[in-house]
Amino acid sequence: MSPEHESTLGAIRDAVAAAEPAQDRLQRAMVTINQRHPKYEWVGVYVLRGDRLELGPYVGAPTEHTRIPVGRGVCGTAIAERANQVIEDVRALDNYLACSASVRSEIVVLIWDGDEVLGQIDADCDEVGAFDRAEEKFITEVASMLMPLVADIR
Ligand code: SME
């Protein structure tokens, strides 16, 4: 993990420990990622409730995709396949839900509680290939730190 990633994980640890409602702490974590890592132009939490994902705290342009059925788009595919998604170029996909026409790459990392999926962290960037396995590792760490908060708002 890069020093920048390590430092952000520390800041998120502080955000998680703050004496605030879970929703506000999650929001603060999203702001922290967006401000420290500019390629996370849109970054947010989706919570899995039943057979659909519902948008939680996020930073970036408002999206019409506030509810996504399991199996739809990159987000719903991650749930259906129980697997993170790292998409180099969203224009190469058929099953993609555009948040904004300028988005070119996306990452979705699942939030696990044991073997149960509680939701996911989704991020978009206007550049092709913004996210790689190192970013997946970083966001996987973030996801495990945020898990109790997501369990709380779920
Ligand atoms: N692109 C996602 C939808 C979520 S928005 O990008 C915020 C998808 O294909 O599921």
mmCIF file with all atom_site columns, C-alpha atoms in Angstrom, residues 43-126:
data_model
loop_
_atom_site.group_PDB
_atom_site.id
_atom_site.type_symbol
_atom_site.label_atom_id
_atom_site.label_alt_id
_atom_site.label_comp_id
_atom_site.label_asym_id
_atom_site.label_entity_id
_atom_site.label_seq_id
_atom_site.pdbx_PDB_ins_code
_atom_site.Cartn_x
_atom_site.Cartn_y
_atom_site.Cartn_z
_atom_site.occupancy
_atom_site.B_iso_or_equiv
_atom_site.pdbx_formal_charge
_atom_site.auth_seq_id
_atom_site.auth_comp_id
_atom_site.auth_asym_id
_atom_site.auth_atom_id
_atom_site.pdbx_PDB_model_num
ATOM 1  C CA . VAL A 1 43  ? -17.420 7.631   -4.526  1.00 0.00 ? 43  VAL A CA 1
ATOM 2  C CA . GLY A 1 44  ? -20.258 6.233   -2.482  1.00 0.00 ? 44  GLY A CA 1
ATOM 3  C CA . VAL A 1 45  ? -21.731 3.420   -0.451  1.00 0.00 ? 45  VAL A CA 1
ATOM 4  C CA . TYR A 1 46  ? -24.580 1.223   -1.653  1.00 0.00 ? 46  TYR A CA 1
ATOM 5  C CA . VAL A 1 47  ? -26.392 -0.799  1.004   1.00 0.00 ? 47  VAL A CA 1
ATOM 6  C CA . LEU A 1 48  ? -27.882 -4.183  0.088   1.00 0.00 ? 48  LEU A CA 1
ATOM 7  C CA . ARG A 1 49  ? -31.473 -4.420  1.294   1.00 0.00 ? 49  ARG A CA 1
ATOM 8  C CA . GLY A 1 50  ? -33.271 -7.533  0.133   1.00 0.00 ? 50  GLY A CA 1
ATOM 9  C CA . ASP A 1 51  ? -32.752 -7.932  -3.611  1.00 0.00 ? 51  ASP A CA 1
ATOM 10 C CA . ARG A 1 52  ? -31.663 -4.406  -4.335  1.00 0.00 ? 52  ARG A CA 1
ATOM 11 C CA . LEU A 1 53  ? -28.908 -1.939  -3.613  1.00 0.00 ? 53  LEU A CA 1
ATOM 12 C CA . GLU A 1 54  ? -29.866 1.428   -2.138  1.00 0.00 ? 54  GLU A CA 1
ATOM 13 C CA . LEU A 1 55  ? -27.612 4.456   -2.331  1.00 0.00 ? 55  LEU A CA 1
ATOM 14 C CA . GLY A 1 56  ? -26.171 5.651   0.964   1.00 0.00 ? 56  GLY A CA 1
ATOM 15 C CA . PRO A 1 57  ? -23.632 8.419   1.629   1.00 0.00 ? 57  PRO A CA 1
ATOM 16 C CA . TYR A 1 58  ? -21.712 9.560   -1.450  1.00 0.00 ? 58  TYR A CA 1
ATOM 17 C CA . VAL A 1 59  ? -19.664 12.396  -2.893  1.00 0.00 ? 59  VAL A CA 1
ATOM 18 C CA . GLY A 1 60  ? -19.963 13.548  -6.509  1.00 0.00 ? 60  GLY A CA 1
ATOM 19 C CA . ALA A 1 61  ? -22.658 14.321  -9.012  1.00 0.00 ? 61  ALA A CA 1
ATOM 20 C CA . PRO A 1 62  ? -26.168 13.178  -8.046  1.00 0.00 ? 62  PRO A CA 1
ATOM 21 C CA . THR A 1 63  ? -27.052 9.892   -9.767  1.00 0.00 ? 63  THR A CA 1
ATOM 22 C CA . GLU A 1 64  ? -30.424 8.605   -10.899 1.00 0.00 ? 64  GLU A CA 1
ATOM 23 C CA . HIS A 1 65  ? -29.291 5.117   -9.847  1.00 0.00 ? 65  HIS A CA 1
ATOM 24 C CA . THR A 1 66  ? -30.355 5.332   -6.221  1.00 0.00 ? 66  THR A CA 1
ATOM 25 C CA . ARG A 1 67  ? -31.844 1.822   -6.303  1.00 0.00 ? 67  ARG A CA 1
ATOM 26 C CA . ILE A 1 68  ? -30.215 -0.957  -8.296  1.00 0.00 ? 68  ILE A CA 1
ATOM 27 C CA . PRO A 1 69  ? -31.606 -4.503  -8.540  1.00 0.00 ? 69  PRO A CA 1
ATOM 28 C CA . VAL A 1 70  ? -29.169 -7.382  -7.980  1.00 0.00 ? 70  VAL A CA 1
ATOM 29 C CA . GLY A 1 71  ? -27.698 -8.338  -11.372 1.00 0.00 ? 71  GLY A CA 1
ATOM 30 C CA . ARG A 1 72  ? -28.103 -4.892  -12.989 1.00 0.00 ? 72  ARG A CA 1
ATOM 31 C CA . GLY A 1 73  ? -25.115 -2.794  -13.930 1.00 0.00 ? 73  GLY A CA 1
ATOM 32 C CA . VAL A 1 74  ? -21.638 -3.107  -12.485 1.00 0.00 ? 74  VAL A CA 1
ATOM 33 C CA . CYS A 1 75  ? -22.999 -2.661  -8.965  1.00 0.00 ? 75  CYS A CA 1
ATOM 34 C CA . GLY A 1 76  ? -25.678 -5.326  -9.250  1.00 0.00 ? 76  GLY A CA 1
ATOM 35 C CA . THR A 1 77  ? -23.263 -7.703  -10.994 1.00 0.00 ? 77  THR A CA 1
ATOM 36 C CA . ALA A 1 78  ? -20.853 -7.486  -8.043  1.00 0.00 ? 78  ALA A CA 1
ATOM 37 C CA . ILE A 1 79  ? -23.652 -8.705  -5.754  1.00 0.00 ? 79  ILE A CA 1
ATOM 38 C CA . ALA A 1 80  ? -24.855 -11.426 -8.142  1.00 0.00 ? 80  ALA A CA 1
ATOM 39 C CA . GLU A 1 81  ? -21.303 -12.754 -8.599  1.00 0.00 ? 81  GLU A CA 1
ATOM 40 C CA . ARG A 1 82  ? -20.198 -12.015 -5.008  1.00 0.00 ? 82  ARG A CA 1
ATOM 41 C CA . ALA A 1 83  ? -17.084 -10.499 -6.538  1.00 0.00 ? 83  ALA A CA 1
ATOM 42 C CA . ASN A 1 84  ? -15.442 -7.097  -6.725  1.00 0.00 ? 84  ASN A CA 1
ATOM 43 C CA . GLN A 1 85  ? -15.478 -5.407  -10.119 1.00 0.00 ? 85  GLN A CA 1
ATOM 44 C CA . VAL A 1 86  ? -12.587 -3.401  -11.577 1.00 0.00 ? 86  VAL A CA 1
ATOM 45 C CA . ILE A 1 87  ? -13.696 -1.955  -14.912 1.00 0.00 ? 87  ILE A CA 1
ATOM 46 C CA . GLU A 1 88  ? -10.969 -0.493  -17.104 1.00 0.00 ? 88  GLU A CA 1
ATOM 47 C CA . ASP A 1 89  ? -13.365 1.022   -19.657 1.00 0.00 ? 89  ASP A CA 1
ATOM 48 C CA . VAL A 1 90  ? -17.084 1.126   -18.950 1.00 0.00 ? 90  VAL A CA 1
ATOM 49 C CA . ARG A 1 91  ? -17.793 1.632   -22.669 1.00 0.00 ? 91  ARG A CA 1
ATOM 50 C CA . ALA A 1 92  ? -16.732 -1.965  -23.267 1.00 0.00 ? 92  ALA A CA 1
ATOM 51 C CA . LEU A 1 93  ? -19.645 -3.226  -21.121 1.00 0.00 ? 93  LEU A CA 1
ATOM 52 C CA . ASP A 1 94  ? -23.213 -4.074  -22.103 1.00 0.00 ? 94  ASP A CA 1
ATOM 53 C CA . ASN A 1 95  ? -24.527 -4.257  -18.538 1.00 0.00 ? 95  ASN A CA 1
ATOM 54 C CA . TYR A 1 96  ? -23.551 -0.779  -17.389 1.00 0.00 ? 96  TYR A CA 1
ATOM 55 C CA . LEU A 1 97  ? -25.673 1.919   -15.746 1.00 0.00 ? 97  LEU A CA 1
ATOM 56 C CA . ALA A 1 98  ? -24.253 5.343   -16.574 1.00 0.00 ? 98  ALA A CA 1
ATOM 57 C CA . CYS A 1 99  ? -24.063 7.708   -13.630 1.00 0.00 ? 99  CYS A CA 1
ATOM 58 C CA . SER A 1 100 ? -22.769 10.402  -15.948 1.00 0.00 ? 100 SER A CA 1
ATOM 59 C CA . ALA A 1 101 ? -21.789 10.291  -19.645 1.00 0.00 ? 101 ALA A CA 1
ATOM 60 C CA . SER A 1 102 ? -18.228 11.337  -18.839 1.00 0.00 ? 102 SER A CA 1
ATOM 61 C CA . VAL A 1 103 ? -17.418 8.322   -16.622 1.00 0.00 ? 103 VAL A CA 1
ATOM 62 C CA . ARG A 1 104 ? -14.867 5.927   -18.170 1.00 0.00 ? 104 ARG A CA 1
ATOM 63 C CA . SER A 1 105 ? -13.729 3.608   -15.383 1.00 0.00 ? 105 SER A CA 1
ATOM 64 C CA . GLU A 1 106 ? -15.254 2.157   -12.248 1.00 0.00 ? 106 GLU A CA 1
ATOM 65 C CA . ILE A 1 107 ? -14.452 0.040   -9.205  1.00 0.00 ? 107 ILE A CA 1
ATOM 66 C CA . VAL A 1 108 ? -16.889 -1.800  -6.951  1.00 0.00 ? 108 VAL A CA 1
ATOM 67 C CA . VAL A 1 109 ? -15.666 -3.444  -3.738  1.00 0.00 ? 109 VAL A CA 1
ATOM 68 C CA . LEU A 1 110 ? -17.993 -5.552  -1.610  1.00 0.00 ? 110 LEU A CA 1
ATOM 69 C CA . ILE A 1 111 ? -18.510 -4.935  2.107   1.00 0.00 ? 111 ILE A CA 1
ATOM 70 C CA . TRP A 1 112 ? -18.489 -8.280  3.901   1.00 0.00 ? 112 TRP A CA 1
ATOM 71 C CA . ASP A 1 113 ? -19.628 -9.289  7.374   1.00 0.00 ? 113 ASP A CA 1
ATOM 72 C CA . GLY A 1 114 ? -18.273 -12.835 7.561   1.00 0.00 ? 114 GLY A CA 1
ATOM 73 C CA . ASP A 1 115 ? -19.787 -14.517 4.511   1.00 0.00 ? 115 ASP A CA 1
ATOM 74 C CA . GLU A 1 116 ? -22.686 -12.063 4.226   1.00 0.00 ? 116 GLU A CA 1
ATOM 75 C CA . VAL A 1 117 ? -22.518 -9.116  1.834   1.00 0.00 ? 117 VAL A CA 1
ATOM 76 C CA . LEU A 1 118 ? -23.874 -5.912  3.421   1.00 0.00 ? 118 LEU A CA 1
ATOM 77 C CA . GLY A 1 119 ? -23.252 -3.617  0.487   1.00 0.00 ? 119 GLY A CA 1
ATOM 78 C CA . GLN A 1 120 ? -20.440 -2.102  -1.506  1.00 0.00 ? 120 GLN A CA 1
ATOM 79 C CA . ILE A 1 121 ? -18.228 0.886   -2.141  1.00 0.00 ? 121 ILE A CA 1
ATOM 80 C CA . ASP A 1 122 ? -18.530 2.185   -5.711  1.00 0.00 ? 122 ASP A CA 1
ATOM 81 C CA . ALA A 1 123 ? -16.227 4.719   -7.377  1.00 0.00 ? 123 ALA A CA 1
ATOM 82 C CA . ASP A 1 124 ? -16.123 6.305   -10.831 1.00 0.00 ? 124 ASP A CA 1
ATOM 83 C CA . CYS A 1 125 ? -13.487 8.227   -12.766 1.00 0.00 ? 125 CYS A CA 1
ATOM 84 C CA . ASP A 1 126 ? -13.603 10.110  -16.062 1.00 0.00 ? 126 ASP A CA 1
#
